[in-house]
mmCIF file of C-alpha atoms in Angstrom:
data_model
loop_
_atom_site.group_PDB
_atom_site.id
_atom_site.type_symbol
_atom_site.label_atom_id
_atom_site.label_comp_id
_atom_site.label_asym_id
_atom_site.label_seq_id
_atom_site.Cartn_x
_atom_site.Cartn_y
_atom_site.Cartn_z
ATOM 1 C CA MET F 1 0.000 0.000 0.000
ATOM 2 C CA LEU F 2 1.031 3.592 -0.586
ATOM 3 C CA PRO F 3 1.726 5.831 2.406
ATOM 4 C CA GLU F 4 -1.382 7.886 3.206
ATOM 5 C CA ARG F 5 0.098 11.180 1.965
ATOM 6 C CA LEU F 6 0.943 9.661 -1.405
ATOM 7 C CA GLN F 7 -2.493 8.053 -1.746
ATOM 8 C CA LYS F 8 -4.139 11.405 -1.047
ATOM 9 C CA LYS F 9 -2.281 12.927 -3.980
ATOM 10 C CA ILE F 10 -3.515 10.141 -6.269
ATOM 11 C CA ASP F 11 -7.068 10.570 -4.949
ATOM 12 C CA LEU F 12 -6.921 14.315 -5.602
ATOM 13 C CA ARG F 13 -5.902 13.666 -9.208
ATOM 14 C CA LYS F 14 -8.858 11.301 -9.580
ATOM 15 C CA ASP F 15 -11.214 13.895 -8.101
ATOM 16 C CA ASN F 16 -9.910 16.534 -10.561
ATOM 17 C CA ASN F 17 -10.109 14.097 -13.484
ATOM 18 C CA SER F 18 -6.400 14.720 -14.040
ATOM 19 C CA LEU F 19 -4.980 11.276 -13.241
ATOM 20 C CA ARG F 20 -2.357 10.237 -15.770
ATOM 21 C CA ALA F 21 -2.320 6.702 -17.151
ATOM 22 C CA LEU F 22 -0.414 4.844 -19.857
ATOM 23 C CA ARG F 23 -2.359 4.164 -23.040
ATOM 24 C CA LEU F 24 -1.652 1.623 -25.746
ATOM 25 C CA PRO F 25 -1.706 2.704 -29.422
ATOM 26 C CA GLN F 26 -5.163 2.490 -30.960
ATOM 27 C CA ASN F 27 -4.252 2.705 -34.663
ATOM 28 C CA LEU F 28 -5.817 6.145 -35.005
ATOM 29 C CA ILE F 29 -4.718 8.830 -37.476
ATOM 30 C CA ASP F 30 -1.785 10.565 -35.799
ATOM 31 C CA PHE F 31 -2.282 14.153 -34.688
ATOM 32 C CA SER F 32 -0.563 13.632 -31.330
ATOM 33 C CA SER F 33 3.025 12.425 -31.691
ATOM 34 C CA ASN F 34 6.113 14.635 -31.951
ATOM 35 C CA ASP F 35 7.276 12.664 -35.008
ATOM 36 C CA TYR F 36 6.761 15.751 -37.170
ATOM 37 C CA LEU F 37 8.732 14.582 -40.207
ATOM 38 C CA GLY F 38 7.769 10.921 -39.981
ATOM 39 C CA PHE F 39 11.412 9.951 -39.568
ATOM 40 C CA SER F 40 10.578 7.232 -37.027
ATOM 41 C CA LYS F 41 8.768 5.414 -39.849
ATOM 42 C CA LEU F 42 11.560 5.754 -42.393
ATOM 43 C CA ILE F 43 13.947 2.875 -42.946
ATOM 44 C CA SER F 44 17.228 4.404 -41.825
ATOM 45 C CA ASP F 45 20.641 3.286 -42.954
ATOM 46 C CA ALA F 46 21.602 2.668 -39.324
ATOM 47 C CA LYS F 47 21.041 -1.080 -39.602
ATOM 48 C CA ILE F 48 23.408 -1.284 -42.553
ATOM 49 C CA HIS F 49 26.288 -0.149 -40.369
ATOM 50 C CA LEU F 50 25.641 -2.364 -37.337
ATOM 51 C CA GLU F 51 27.942 -5.165 -38.433
ATOM 52 C CA GLU F 52 30.403 -2.719 -39.965
ATOM 53 C CA HIS F 53 30.992 -1.164 -36.536
ATOM 54 C CA SER F 54 30.798 -4.487 -34.641
ATOM 55 C CA ILE F 55 28.078 -2.904 -32.569
ATOM 56 C CA LEU F 56 27.231 -4.164 -29.106
ATOM 57 C CA ASN F 57 23.655 -3.959 -27.852
ATOM 58 C CA GLY F 58 24.681 -1.663 -25.000
ATOM 59 C CA ALA F 59 27.371 0.920 -24.352
ATOM 60 C CA THR F 60 28.724 -1.088 -21.362
ATOM 61 C CA GLY F 61 29.332 1.938 -19.132
ATOM 62 C CA SER F 62 29.448 5.702 -18.843
ATOM 63 C CA ARG F 63 31.498 7.567 -21.414
ATOM 64 C CA LEU F 64 34.194 8.351 -18.865
ATOM 65 C CA LEU F 65 34.576 4.614 -18.226
ATOM 66 C CA SER F 66 34.005 2.092 -21.028
ATOM 67 C CA GLY F 67 31.146 3.711 -22.969
ATOM 68 C CA HIS F 68 33.056 6.158 -25.157
ATOM 69 C CA SER F 69 33.858 5.266 -28.766
ATOM 70 C CA ALA F 70 34.976 6.623 -32.122
ATOM 71 C CA LEU F 71 31.302 6.515 -33.135
ATOM 72 C CA PHE F 72 30.478 9.047 -30.393
ATOM 73 C CA GLU F 73 33.180 11.390 -31.655
ATOM 74 C CA LYS F 74 32.063 10.997 -35.272
ATOM 75 C CA THR F 75 28.411 11.654 -34.392
ATOM 76 C CA GLU F 76 29.198 14.706 -32.261
ATOM 77 C CA GLN F 77 31.362 16.137 -35.031
ATOM 78 C CA GLN F 78 28.509 15.584 -37.490
ATOM 79 C CA ILE F 79 26.047 17.326 -35.140
ATOM 80 C CA ALA F 80 28.349 20.294 -34.522
ATOM 81 C CA GLY F 81 29.030 20.679 -38.242
ATOM 82 C CA PHE F 82 25.353 20.581 -39.197
ATOM 83 C CA HIS F 83 24.445 23.189 -36.562
ATOM 84 C CA ASN F 84 27.467 25.442 -37.128
ATOM 85 C CA ALA F 85 28.615 24.990 -33.524
ATOM 86 C CA GLU F 86 32.118 24.659 -32.100
ATOM 87 C CA ALA F 87 31.214 21.462 -30.281
ATOM 88 C CA ALA F 88 28.379 19.100 -29.387
ATOM 89 C CA LEU F 89 27.932 16.787 -26.394
ATOM 90 C CA LEU F 90 25.375 13.983 -26.484
ATOM 91 C CA PHE F 91 22.997 13.156 -23.627
ATOM 92 C CA ASN F 92 20.493 10.317 -23.235
ATOM 93 C CA SER F 93 17.423 12.588 -23.531
ATOM 94 C CA GLY F 94 16.368 16.219 -23.721
ATOM 95 C CA TYR F 95 15.424 16.044 -20.056
ATOM 96 C CA ASP F 96 18.924 14.801 -19.175
ATOM 97 C CA ALA F 97 20.483 17.512 -21.328
ATOM 98 C CA ASN F 98 18.655 20.355 -19.576
ATOM 99 C CA LEU F 99 19.354 18.866 -16.151
ATOM 100 C CA GLY F 100 22.973 18.227 -17.083
ATOM 101 C CA LEU F 101 23.565 21.715 -18.442
ATOM 102 C CA LEU F 102 21.732 23.892 -15.922
ATOM 103 C CA SER F 103 22.620 21.987 -12.753
ATOM 104 C CA ALA F 104 26.314 22.142 -13.700
ATOM 105 C CA ILE F 105 26.757 25.762 -14.769
ATOM 106 C CA LEU F 106 24.535 27.639 -12.291
ATOM 107 C CA MET F 107 26.810 28.623 -9.418
ATOM 108 C CA ARG F 108 26.171 30.416 -6.126
ATOM 109 C CA GLY F 109 26.022 34.145 -6.778
ATOM 110 C CA ASP F 110 24.732 33.666 -10.343
ATOM 111 C CA VAL F 111 21.278 34.769 -11.493
ATOM 112 C CA VAL F 112 19.167 32.851 -14.010
ATOM 113 C CA PHE F 113 16.115 34.350 -15.727
ATOM 114 C CA TYR F 114 13.685 31.871 -17.261
ATOM 115 C CA ASP F 115 10.361 32.095 -19.084
ATOM 116 C CA GLU F 116 7.470 31.225 -16.761
ATOM 117 C CA TRP F 117 6.193 28.629 -19.261
ATOM 118 C CA SER F 118 9.515 26.854 -19.600
ATOM 119 C CA HIS F 119 9.506 23.068 -19.857
ATOM 120 C CA ALA F 120 9.704 21.000 -16.650
ATOM 121 C CA SER F 121 13.246 19.865 -17.490
ATOM 122 C CA ILE F 122 14.427 23.493 -17.543
ATOM 123 C CA ARG F 123 12.756 24.214 -14.227
ATOM 124 C CA ASP F 124 14.174 21.052 -12.659
ATOM 125 C CA GLY F 125 17.672 21.791 -13.945
ATOM 126 C CA ILE F 126 17.504 25.304 -12.487
ATOM 127 C CA THR F 127 16.281 23.884 -9.171
ATOM 128 C CA MET F 128 19.283 21.551 -9.050
ATOM 129 C CA GLY F 129 21.676 24.467 -9.577
ATOM 130 C CA TYR F 130 22.685 27.082 -7.016
ATOM 131 C CA ALA F 131 21.831 30.314 -8.820
ATOM 132 C CA LYS F 132 19.138 32.770 -7.822
ATOM 133 C CA ALA F 133 16.206 31.912 -10.134
ATOM 134 C CA ILE F 134 13.831 34.595 -11.419
ATOM 135 C CA LYS F 135 11.024 33.890 -13.874
ATOM 136 C CA PHE F 136 9.792 36.459 -16.386
ATOM 137 C CA LYS F 137 6.322 36.690 -17.919
ATOM 138 C CA HIS F 138 5.819 34.441 -20.918
ATOM 139 C CA ASN F 139 7.547 35.928 -23.985
ATOM 140 C CA ASN F 140 7.407 39.349 -22.299
ATOM 141 C CA LEU F 141 10.820 40.797 -23.069
ATOM 142 C CA ASP F 142 10.006 44.169 -21.528
ATOM 143 C CA HIS F 143 9.554 42.357 -18.236
ATOM 144 C CA LEU F 144 12.796 40.456 -18.804
ATOM 145 C CA GLU F 145 14.676 43.701 -19.363
ATOM 146 C CA GLN F 146 13.214 45.229 -16.186
ATOM 147 C CA LEU F 147 14.655 42.276 -14.280
ATOM 148 C CA LEU F 148 18.013 42.352 -16.063
ATOM 149 C CA VAL F 149 18.499 46.031 -15.179
ATOM 150 C CA LYS F 150 18.509 45.164 -11.488
ATOM 151 C CA PHE F 151 21.445 42.776 -11.784
ATOM 152 C CA LYS F 152 23.600 44.322 -14.509
ATOM 153 C CA GLY F 153 27.240 44.181 -13.515
ATOM 154 C CA THR F 154 26.556 42.515 -10.157
ATOM 155 C CA ALA F 155 26.362 38.818 -11.056
ATOM 156 C CA GLU F 156 26.964 36.245 -13.757
ATOM 157 C CA CYS F 157 23.584 36.148 -15.517
ATOM 158 C CA TYR F 158 21.873 33.533 -17.674
ATOM 159 C CA ILE F 159 18.697 33.744 -19.757
ATOM 160 C CA VAL F 160 16.899 30.477 -20.512
ATOM 161 C CA THR F 161 13.969 30.049 -22.877
ATOM 162 C CA GLU F 162 12.637 27.886 -25.707
ATOM 163 C CA SER F 163 12.536 28.724 -29.401
ATOM 164 C CA VAL F 164 9.195 26.892 -29.736
ATOM 165 C CA PHE F 165 7.108 26.241 -26.646
ATOM 166 C CA SER F 166 5.822 22.704 -26.357
ATOM 167 C CA MET F 167 2.277 23.419 -25.203
ATOM 168 C CA ASP F 168 1.342 26.500 -27.261
ATOM 169 C CA GLY F 169 3.732 26.182 -30.205
ATOM 170 C CA ASP F 170 4.466 29.904 -29.953
ATOM 171 C CA GLN F 171 7.874 31.587 -30.172
ATOM 172 C CA PRO F 172 9.718 34.425 -28.451
ATOM 173 C CA ASP F 173 11.359 37.255 -30.369
ATOM 174 C CA LEU F 174 14.764 35.599 -30.586
ATOM 175 C CA ASN F 175 16.477 38.590 -32.195
ATOM 176 C CA GLN F 176 15.370 40.811 -29.316
ATOM 177 C CA ILE F 177 16.441 38.236 -26.717
ATOM 178 C CA VAL F 178 19.891 38.067 -28.309
ATOM 179 C CA ASN F 179 20.099 41.873 -28.204
ATOM 180 C CA LEU F 180 19.122 41.878 -24.519
ATOM 181 C CA SER F 181 21.659 39.185 -23.678
ATOM 182 C CA LYS F 182 24.413 41.268 -25.296
ATOM 183 C CA ALA F 183 23.272 44.548 -23.742
ATOM 184 C CA TYR F 184 23.249 43.069 -20.247
ATOM 185 C CA ASN F 185 26.170 40.659 -20.698
ATOM 186 C CA ALA F 186 23.972 37.611 -20.026
ATOM 187 C CA ASN F 187 24.609 34.063 -21.275
ATOM 188 C CA LEU F 188 21.735 32.929 -23.491
ATOM 189 C CA ILE F 189 20.503 29.321 -23.480
ATOM 190 C CA ILE F 190 17.863 28.213 -25.993
ATOM 191 C CA ASP F 191 16.005 24.890 -25.960
ATOM 192 C CA GLU F 192 15.304 24.040 -29.607
ATOM 193 C CA ALA F 193 13.546 20.704 -29.006
ATOM 194 C CA HIS F 194 10.448 21.582 -31.050
ATOM 195 C CA ALA F 195 12.263 23.675 -33.687
ATOM 196 C CA ILE F 196 14.773 21.102 -34.942
ATOM 197 C CA GLY F 197 13.474 19.484 -38.128
ATOM 198 C CA VAL F 198 10.692 22.079 -38.410
ATOM 199 C CA PHE F 199 12.419 25.421 -39.094
ATOM 200 C CA GLY F 200 15.374 26.233 -41.321
ATOM 201 C CA ASN F 201 16.206 25.257 -44.899
ATOM 202 C CA LYS F 202 17.172 21.769 -43.753
ATOM 203 C CA GLY F 203 15.548 21.694 -40.325
ATOM 204 C CA GLU F 204 18.480 23.295 -38.492
ATOM 205 C CA GLY F 205 16.204 25.100 -36.018
ATOM 206 C CA LEU F 206 15.137 28.691 -35.461
ATOM 207 C CA ILE F 207 18.391 30.039 -34.021
ATOM 208 C CA GLN F 208 20.326 28.926 -37.066
ATOM 209 C CA ASP F 209 17.545 29.980 -39.423
ATOM 210 C CA LEU F 210 17.916 33.513 -38.012
ATOM 211 C CA GLY F 211 21.725 33.384 -38.182
ATOM 212 C CA LEU F 212 22.106 33.765 -34.405
ATOM 213 C CA GLU F 213 24.046 30.605 -33.566
ATOM 214 C CA THR F 214 27.326 32.399 -32.819
ATOM 215 C CA GLN F 215 25.569 34.710 -30.329
ATOM 216 C CA VAL F 216 24.078 31.998 -28.116
ATOM 217 C CA PHE F 217 25.922 30.455 -25.173
ATOM 218 C CA ALA F 218 24.235 27.054 -25.527
ATOM 219 C CA ARG F 219 21.538 25.337 -27.556
ATOM 220 C CA VAL F 220 19.746 22.113 -26.638
ATOM 221 C CA VAL F 221 18.618 19.952 -29.571
ATOM 222 C CA THR F 222 16.711 16.703 -29.167
ATOM 223 C CA TYR F 223 16.267 13.592 -31.286
ATOM 224 C CA GLY F 224 13.042 12.096 -29.935
ATOM 225 C CA LYS F 225 10.777 14.469 -31.850
ATOM 226 C CA ALA F 226 11.170 15.501 -35.507
ATOM 227 C CA MET F 227 14.378 13.460 -35.801
ATOM 228 C CA GLY F 228 12.477 10.268 -34.996
ATOM 229 C CA GLY F 229 15.112 8.794 -32.688
ATOM 230 C CA HIS F 230 16.312 9.172 -29.120
ATOM 231 C CA GLY F 231 18.720 11.348 -27.160
ATOM 232 C CA ALA F 232 19.788 15.000 -27.229
ATOM 233 C CA ALA F 233 22.834 17.198 -27.636
ATOM 234 C CA ILE F 234 24.108 20.423 -26.124
ATOM 235 C CA LEU F 235 25.694 22.754 -28.670
ATOM 236 C CA GLY F 236 28.237 25.323 -27.537
ATOM 237 C CA SER F 237 31.901 26.112 -27.275
ATOM 238 C CA VAL F 238 34.747 23.640 -26.852
ATOM 239 C CA GLY F 239 35.207 25.079 -23.363
ATOM 240 C CA LEU F 240 31.574 24.414 -22.430
ATOM 241 C CA LYS F 241 31.876 20.815 -23.612
ATOM 242 C CA GLU F 242 34.994 20.303 -21.523
ATOM 243 C CA PHE F 243 33.262 21.816 -18.475
ATOM 244 C CA LEU F 244 30.213 19.548 -18.827
ATOM 245 C CA ILE F 245 32.336 16.430 -19.231
ATOM 246 C CA ASN F 246 33.920 17.305 -15.894
ATOM 247 C CA PHE F 247 30.973 18.667 -13.900
ATOM 248 C CA SER F 248 27.661 17.535 -15.406
ATOM 249 C CA ARG F 249 26.436 14.775 -13.117
ATOM 250 C CA PRO F 250 23.768 13.377 -15.513
ATOM 251 C CA PHE F 251 26.562 12.975 -18.083
ATOM 252 C CA ILE F 252 29.220 11.603 -15.723
ATOM 253 C CA TYR F 253 27.090 9.055 -13.888
ATOM 254 C CA THR F 254 24.841 7.733 -16.682
ATOM 255 C CA THR F 255 25.490 4.757 -18.920
ATOM 256 C CA ALA F 256 26.253 6.046 -22.403
ATOM 257 C CA MET F 257 23.735 5.876 -25.239
ATOM 258 C CA PRO F 258 23.795 2.551 -27.104
ATOM 259 C CA PRO F 259 25.630 2.594 -30.422
ATOM 260 C CA HIS F 260 22.517 1.884 -32.499
ATOM 261 C CA SER F 261 20.987 5.139 -31.163
ATOM 262 C CA LEU F 262 24.041 7.043 -32.391
ATOM 263 C CA LEU F 263 23.709 5.490 -35.836
ATOM 264 C CA ALA F 264 20.025 6.464 -35.930
ATOM 265 C CA ILE F 265 20.918 10.072 -35.074
ATOM 266 C CA GLY F 266 23.534 10.129 -37.822
ATOM 267 C CA SER F 267 21.028 8.665 -40.265
ATOM 268 C CA ALA F 268 18.450 11.344 -39.399
ATOM 269 C CA TYR F 269 20.987 14.088 -40.133
ATOM 270 C CA ASN F 270 21.901 12.382 -43.405
ATOM 271 C CA ILE F 271 18.219 12.388 -44.398
ATOM 272 C CA LEU F 272 17.850 16.082 -43.524
ATOM 273 C CA GLN F 273 20.688 16.871 -45.884
ATOM 274 C CA ASN F 274 19.244 15.001 -48.861
ATOM 275 C CA ASN F 275 16.165 15.456 -51.039
ATOM 276 C CA LYS F 276 14.027 13.088 -48.966
ATOM 277 C CA GLY F 277 14.522 15.223 -45.862
ATOM 278 C CA ILE F 278 13.929 18.483 -47.743
ATOM 279 C CA ASN F 279 10.709 17.049 -49.210
ATOM 280 C CA CYS F 280 9.508 15.995 -45.755
ATOM 281 C CA LEU F 281 10.228 19.466 -44.398
ATOM 282 C CA GLU F 282 8.364 21.117 -47.293
ATOM 283 C CA LYS F 283 5.376 18.798 -46.792
ATOM 284 C CA LEU F 284 5.331 19.614 -43.083
ATOM 285 C CA GLN F 285 5.356 23.358 -43.692
ATOM 286 C CA ASN F 286 2.626 23.039 -46.317
ATOM 287 C CA ASN F 287 0.504 20.975 -43.925
ATOM 288 C CA ILE F 288 0.914 23.545 -41.162
ATOM 289 C CA LYS F 289 -0.324 26.240 -43.541
ATOM 290 C CA ALA F 290 -3.199 24.023 -44.723
ATOM 291 C CA PHE F 291 -4.229 23.332 -41.125
ATOM 292 C CA LYS F 292 -4.291 27.046 -40.295
ATOM 293 C CA ARG F 293 -6.327 27.806 -43.434
ATOM 294 C CA GLU F 294 -8.903 25.204 -42.449
ATOM 295 C CA VAL F 295 -9.058 26.561 -38.904
ATOM 296 C CA ALA F 296 -9.863 29.987 -40.344
ATOM 297 C CA ARG F 297 -12.329 28.642 -42.913
ATOM 298 C CA LEU F 298 -14.262 26.765 -40.234
ATOM 299 C CA ARG F 299 -14.161 29.835 -37.974
ATOM 300 C CA LEU F 300 -12.321 27.981 -35.231
ATOM 301 C CA ASP F 301 -9.457 30.493 -35.072
ATOM 302 C CA LYS F 302 -10.686 32.115 -31.857
ATOM 303 C CA LEU F 303 -10.206 28.773 -30.100
ATOM 304 C CA PHE F 304 -6.627 28.293 -31.320
ATOM 305 C CA ILE F 305 -3.412 29.833 -29.996
ATOM 306 C CA GLU F 306 -1.466 31.591 -32.758
ATOM 307 C CA SER F 307 1.431 29.409 -33.881
ATOM 308 C CA SER F 308 3.446 28.845 -37.052
ATOM 309 C CA SER F 309 4.981 25.652 -35.684
ATOM 310 C CA ALA F 310 3.879 22.025 -35.908
ATOM 311 C CA ILE F 311 2.080 22.461 -32.561
ATOM 312 C CA GLN F 312 -1.439 23.879 -32.905
ATOM 313 C CA SER F 313 -3.349 24.134 -29.621
ATOM 314 C CA CYS F 314 -7.102 24.547 -29.226
ATOM 315 C CA ILE F 315 -8.114 25.869 -25.808
ATOM 316 C CA VAL F 316 -10.860 23.803 -24.198
ATOM 317 C CA PRO F 317 -11.191 24.891 -20.548
ATOM 318 C CA GLY F 318 -11.750 22.156 -17.968
ATOM 319 C CA ASN F 319 -10.296 18.652 -17.703
ATOM 320 C CA ASN F 320 -13.702 17.021 -18.165
ATOM 321 C CA ARG F 321 -14.505 19.033 -21.273
ATOM 322 C CA VAL F 322 -11.180 18.619 -23.023
ATOM 323 C CA LYS F 323 -11.219 14.867 -22.351
ATOM 324 C CA LYS F 324 -14.672 14.603 -23.931
ATOM 325 C CA ALA F 325 -13.464 16.523 -26.968
ATOM 326 C CA SER F 326 -10.509 14.139 -27.350
ATOM 327 C CA GLU F 327 -12.766 11.111 -26.952
ATOM 328 C CA PHE F 328 -15.141 12.477 -29.601
ATOM 329 C CA LEU F 329 -12.293 12.860 -32.113
ATOM 330 C CA GLY F 330 -10.991 9.412 -31.159
ATOM 331 C CA GLU F 331 -14.369 7.900 -31.997
ATOM 332 C CA LYS F 332 -14.015 9.471 -35.447
ATOM 333 C CA GLY F 333 -10.600 7.832 -35.891
ATOM 334 C CA TYR F 334 -8.242 10.687 -34.942
ATOM 335 C CA ASP F 335 -5.643 10.680 -32.179
ATOM 336 C CA VAL F 336 -5.628 14.178 -30.658
ATOM 337 C CA ARG F 337 -4.536 14.235 -27.041
ATOM 338 C CA PRO F 338 -5.961 16.421 -24.281
ATOM 339 C CA ILE F 339 -3.494 18.433 -22.211
ATOM 340 C CA LEU F 340 -4.818 18.683 -18.679
ATOM 341 C CA SER F 341 -4.142 20.874 -15.695
ATOM 342 C CA PRO F 342 -1.832 20.855 -13.778
ATOM 343 C CA THR F 343 0.404 20.290 -16.857
ATOM 344 C CA VAL F 344 -1.047 23.601 -18.086
ATOM 345 C CA PRO F 345 -2.702 26.232 -15.867
ATOM 346 C CA GLU F 346 -6.291 25.596 -14.831
ATOM 347 C CA GLY F 347 -8.609 27.106 -17.429
ATOM 348 C CA LYS F 348 -5.953 26.689 -20.161
ATOM 349 C CA GLU F 349 -6.578 23.001 -20.853
ATOM 350 C CA ARG F 350 -6.336 22.261 -24.554
ATOM 351 C CA LEU F 351 -6.400 19.829 -27.446
ATOM 352 C CA ARG F 352 -2.844 19.720 -28.757
ATOM 353 C CA PHE F 353 -2.767 19.029 -32.486
ATOM 354 C CA CYS F 354 0.647 17.939 -33.799
ATOM 355 C CA ILE F 355 0.990 18.339 -37.562
ATOM 356 C CA HIS F 356 3.157 15.936 -39.568
ATOM 357 C CA SER F 357 4.604 15.710 -43.040
ATOM 358 C CA PHE F 358 2.637 12.487 -43.576
ATOM 359 C CA ASN F 359 -0.808 13.879 -42.684
ATOM 360 C CA SER F 360 -2.961 14.210 -45.797
ATOM 361 C CA LYS F 361 -4.979 17.301 -46.678
ATOM 362 C CA VAL F 362 -8.113 15.164 -46.350
ATOM 363 C CA GLU F 363 -7.168 14.134 -42.813
ATOM 364 C CA ILE F 364 -6.488 17.752 -41.853
ATOM 365 C CA THR F 365 -9.844 18.889 -43.219
ATOM 366 C CA GLN F 366 -11.791 16.037 -41.653
ATOM 367 C CA VAL F 367 -10.339 16.251 -38.163
ATOM 368 C CA LEU F 368 -11.132 19.958 -38.029
ATOM 369 C CA GLN F 369 -14.623 19.394 -39.426
ATOM 370 C CA HIS F 370 -15.231 16.909 -36.619
ATOM 371 C CA LEU F 371 -13.963 19.480 -34.119
ATOM 372 C CA ALA F 372 -16.305 22.085 -35.622
ATOM 373 C CA THR F 373 -19.207 19.630 -35.308
ATOM 374 C CA PHE F 374 -18.355 19.023 -31.687
ATOM 375 C CA VAL F 375 -18.282 22.751 -31.034
ATOM 376 C CA SER F 376 -21.537 23.485 -32.887
ATOM 377 C CA HIS F 377 -23.376 20.703 -31.053
ATOM 378 C CA GLY F 378 -22.336 22.251 -27.754
ATOM 379 C CA LYS F 379 -20.860 19.087 -26.269
ATOM 380 C CA GLN F 380 -19.655 21.002 -23.211
ATOM 381 C CA LEU F 381 -16.798 22.589 -25.157
#
């Protein structure tokens, strides 16, 4: 049995209709996964190289012990080259990367400013560090500057935000954030998890698309979303990589990624650089535009948060109501997941539509027509 205090927390989730549970795939049309480019479904060339590299099933240890290999160095060089970075350091997941970066670099006496809607991994990494943490209003750079003024010249400062936010799909003004970081001598860290494979000529991400990569202290890129694989990398200077190898506890004390994951990452980058990857990216961007046109045509735009990313969120206040909306779409054959409070603030519950390169125009039209029917019939939306 659970201790009473733990059981009470579970009971409260049940009372609020916010209890999380694992759910098996139901063979529905995918509008929920982060596999934006469909790369997880592509036959990669990773398998071809398994025997060539005499690959073991596991890495056998952390990279500082027995887990390091020439394949790691080759993959990190490929990542750094693609993203025009001095160096790259691989981590087992985006969550590990944010924890590993922020917990290591944030020292006593430092100040870190972070967007109030930052991902849980950013918040947890900041909590594990020793810096004074100050949140600024979501994408409100005037508020950020008001806070920066107070600490200019008195502390080592960091600014942490995302280039595409995972729940709303919206973006900050990255040019203005870069200007603020330079004006106030702050180190800028950008999580590009939902921008990689979506923005840029070859899916390089928003920072690179804007030509800002040399003005950012660190970028976090992940491989479990548009890249269709697993793991993450921190992009930065050679000095930052050396520091993390020595002081990042999630890196030091974790078994290294298995070699087949490294080959899959390399394969994903190879695809991005060839015509197949470019075609997938073009299809994705066209589908995002088609989705937004249908939202406007069906007069659903007031329900949706403005976004030019693959994440399109429809606000449906209340856990009960948003669950019913998701169930209704599921009955019609479409997998659109509800995002419940407390994951998002109460009253900001939403259906989170994820657009993919492989979604057809018919599927996009039909899923939104079903949503419009649900709305017009007043099913507690």
